[in-house]
PDB file of C-alpha atoms in Angstrom:
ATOM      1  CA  UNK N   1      10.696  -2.122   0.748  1.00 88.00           C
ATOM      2  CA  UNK N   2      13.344  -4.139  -1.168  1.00 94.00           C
ATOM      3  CA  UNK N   3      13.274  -4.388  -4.702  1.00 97.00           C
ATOM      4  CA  UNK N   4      13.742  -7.635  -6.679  1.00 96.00           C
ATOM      5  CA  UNK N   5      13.960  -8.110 -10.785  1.00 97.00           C
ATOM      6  CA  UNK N   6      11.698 -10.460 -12.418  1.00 95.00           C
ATOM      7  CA  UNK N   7      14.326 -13.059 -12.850  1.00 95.00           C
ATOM      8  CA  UNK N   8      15.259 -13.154  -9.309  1.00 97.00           C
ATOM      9  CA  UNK N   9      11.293 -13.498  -8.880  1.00 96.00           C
ATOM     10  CA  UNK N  10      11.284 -16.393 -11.343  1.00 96.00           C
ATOM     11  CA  UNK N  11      13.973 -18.125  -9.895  1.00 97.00           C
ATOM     12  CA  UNK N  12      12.872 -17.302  -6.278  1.00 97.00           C
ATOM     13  CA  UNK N  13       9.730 -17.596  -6.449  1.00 96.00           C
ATOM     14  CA  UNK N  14       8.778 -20.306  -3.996  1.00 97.00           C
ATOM     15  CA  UNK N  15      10.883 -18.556  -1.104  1.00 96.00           C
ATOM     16  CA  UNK N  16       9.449 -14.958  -1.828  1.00 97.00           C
ATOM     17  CA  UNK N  17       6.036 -16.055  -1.682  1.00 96.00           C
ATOM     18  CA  UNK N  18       7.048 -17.664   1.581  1.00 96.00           C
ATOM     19  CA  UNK N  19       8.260 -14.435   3.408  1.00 96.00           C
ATOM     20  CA  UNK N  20       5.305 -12.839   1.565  1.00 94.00           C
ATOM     21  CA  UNK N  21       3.474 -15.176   3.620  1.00 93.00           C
ATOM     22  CA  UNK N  22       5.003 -16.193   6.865  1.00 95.00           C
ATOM     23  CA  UNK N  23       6.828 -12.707   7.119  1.00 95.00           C
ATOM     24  CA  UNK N  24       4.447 -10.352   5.440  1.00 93.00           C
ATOM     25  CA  UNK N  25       7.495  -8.765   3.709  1.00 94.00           C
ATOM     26  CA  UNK N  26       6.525  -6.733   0.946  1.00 93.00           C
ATOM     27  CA  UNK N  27       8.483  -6.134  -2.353  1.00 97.00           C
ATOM     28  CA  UNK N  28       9.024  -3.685  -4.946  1.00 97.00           C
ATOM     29  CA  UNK N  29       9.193  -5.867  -8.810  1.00 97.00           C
ATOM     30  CA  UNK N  30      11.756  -4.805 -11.119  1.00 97.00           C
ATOM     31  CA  UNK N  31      11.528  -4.913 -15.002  1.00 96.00           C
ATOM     32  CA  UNK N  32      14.702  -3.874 -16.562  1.00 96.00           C
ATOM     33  CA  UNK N  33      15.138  -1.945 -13.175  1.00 95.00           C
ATOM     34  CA  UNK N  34      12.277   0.072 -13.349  1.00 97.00           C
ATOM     35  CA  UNK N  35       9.762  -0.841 -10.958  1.00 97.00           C
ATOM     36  CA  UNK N  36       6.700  -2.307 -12.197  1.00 97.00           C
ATOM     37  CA  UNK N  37       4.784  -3.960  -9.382  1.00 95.00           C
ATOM     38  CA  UNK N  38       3.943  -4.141  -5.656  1.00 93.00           C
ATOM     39  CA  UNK N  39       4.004  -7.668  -3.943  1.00 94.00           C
ATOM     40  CA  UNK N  40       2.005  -7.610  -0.556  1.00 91.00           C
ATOM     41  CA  UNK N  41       0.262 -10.050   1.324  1.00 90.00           C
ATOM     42  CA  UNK N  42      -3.298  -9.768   0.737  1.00 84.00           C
ATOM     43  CA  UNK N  43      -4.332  -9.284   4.446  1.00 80.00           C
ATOM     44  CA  UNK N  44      -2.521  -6.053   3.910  1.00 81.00           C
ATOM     45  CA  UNK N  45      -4.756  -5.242   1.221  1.00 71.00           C
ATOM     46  CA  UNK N  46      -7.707  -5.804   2.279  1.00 68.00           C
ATOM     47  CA  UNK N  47      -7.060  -4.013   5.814  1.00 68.00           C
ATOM     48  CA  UNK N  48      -5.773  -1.570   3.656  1.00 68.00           C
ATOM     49  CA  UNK N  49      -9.039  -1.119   1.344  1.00 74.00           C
ATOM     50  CA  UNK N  50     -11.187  -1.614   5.260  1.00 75.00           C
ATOM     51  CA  UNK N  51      -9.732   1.325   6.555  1.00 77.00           C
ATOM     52  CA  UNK N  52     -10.551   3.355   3.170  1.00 80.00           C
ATOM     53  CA  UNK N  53     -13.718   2.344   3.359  1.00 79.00           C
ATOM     54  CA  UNK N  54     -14.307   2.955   6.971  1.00 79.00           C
ATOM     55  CA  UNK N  55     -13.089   6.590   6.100  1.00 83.00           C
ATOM     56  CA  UNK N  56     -15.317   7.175   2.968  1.00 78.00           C
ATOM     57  CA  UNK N  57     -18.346   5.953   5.091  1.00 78.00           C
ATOM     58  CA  UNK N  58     -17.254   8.454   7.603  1.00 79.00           C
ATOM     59  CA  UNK N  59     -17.298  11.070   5.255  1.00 77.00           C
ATOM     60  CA  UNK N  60     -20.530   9.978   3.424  1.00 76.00           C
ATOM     61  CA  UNK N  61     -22.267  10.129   6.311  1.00 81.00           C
ATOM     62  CA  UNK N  62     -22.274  13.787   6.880  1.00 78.00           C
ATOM     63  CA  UNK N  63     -23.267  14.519   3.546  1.00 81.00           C
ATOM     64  CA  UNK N  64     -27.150  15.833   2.668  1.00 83.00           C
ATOM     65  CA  UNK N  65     -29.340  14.377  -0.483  1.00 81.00           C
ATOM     66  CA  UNK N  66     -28.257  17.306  -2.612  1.00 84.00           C
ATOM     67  CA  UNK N  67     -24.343  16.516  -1.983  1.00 82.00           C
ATOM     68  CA  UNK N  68     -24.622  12.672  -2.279  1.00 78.00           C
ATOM     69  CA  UNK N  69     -25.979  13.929  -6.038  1.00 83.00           C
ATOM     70  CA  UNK N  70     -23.186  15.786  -6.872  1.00 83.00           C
ATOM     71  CA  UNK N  71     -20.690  12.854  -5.523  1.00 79.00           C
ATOM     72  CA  UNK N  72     -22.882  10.346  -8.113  1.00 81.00           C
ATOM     73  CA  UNK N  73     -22.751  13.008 -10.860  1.00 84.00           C
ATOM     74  CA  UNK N  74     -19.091  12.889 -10.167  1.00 80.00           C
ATOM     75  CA  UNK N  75     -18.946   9.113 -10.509  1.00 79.00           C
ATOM     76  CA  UNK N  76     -20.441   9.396 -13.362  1.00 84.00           C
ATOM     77  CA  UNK N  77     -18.202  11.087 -15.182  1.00 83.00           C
ATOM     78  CA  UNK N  78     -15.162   8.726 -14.738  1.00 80.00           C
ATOM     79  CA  UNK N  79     -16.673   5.587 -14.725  1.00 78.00           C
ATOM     80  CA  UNK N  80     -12.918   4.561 -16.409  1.00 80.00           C
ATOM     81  CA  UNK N  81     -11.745   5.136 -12.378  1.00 74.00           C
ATOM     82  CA  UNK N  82     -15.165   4.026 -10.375  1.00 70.00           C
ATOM     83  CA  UNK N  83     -16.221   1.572 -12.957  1.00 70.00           C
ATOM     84  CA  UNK N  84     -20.069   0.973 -14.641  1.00 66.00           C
ATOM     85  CA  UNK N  85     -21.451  -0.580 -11.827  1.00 61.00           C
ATOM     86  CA  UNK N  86     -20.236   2.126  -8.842  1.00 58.00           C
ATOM     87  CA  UNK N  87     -23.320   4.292 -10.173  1.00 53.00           C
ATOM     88  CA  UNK N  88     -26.054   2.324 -11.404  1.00 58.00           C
ATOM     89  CA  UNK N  89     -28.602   0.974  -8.952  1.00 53.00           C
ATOM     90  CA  UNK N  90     -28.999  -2.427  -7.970  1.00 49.00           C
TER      91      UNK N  90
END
């Protein structure tokens, strides 16, 4: 994945977004050289976040009532990486 610095981004940013687009090139963002940020198209995303859910449902599935309650007690406890809403009941 090529890497390109925030003022090549700036400059650029018409044509990157372009590839992004047409291409579906992906790039690595640079700060200072340190990389900071991914730049994908978002059809890459979301197939990316289908498949994980296709997975988790997967693995949900062969879970009893007693381990689905320890997977929500889990939740629970980090709602900082599941967020509020990811265990309270609609």
């Amino acid at each position: 994945m090529p890497e390109i610095g925030i003022r090549q981004l700036k400059n650029e940013a018409s044509e990157i977004l372009r590839a992004v687009r047409e291409e579906k090139v992906e790039y690595i963002i640079t700060l200072r050289g340190q990389p900071v940020a991914v730049l994908r198209p978002l059809e890459t995303i979301v197939a990316d976040a289908d498949a994980i859910l296709d997975m988790a449902a997967d693995v949900f599935a062969g879970l009893d009532a007693a381990d689905l309650a320890d997977v929500e007690t889990a939740m629970q406890r980090r709602p900082d990486f599941f967020g509020e809403s990811a265990t309270t009941a609609p």
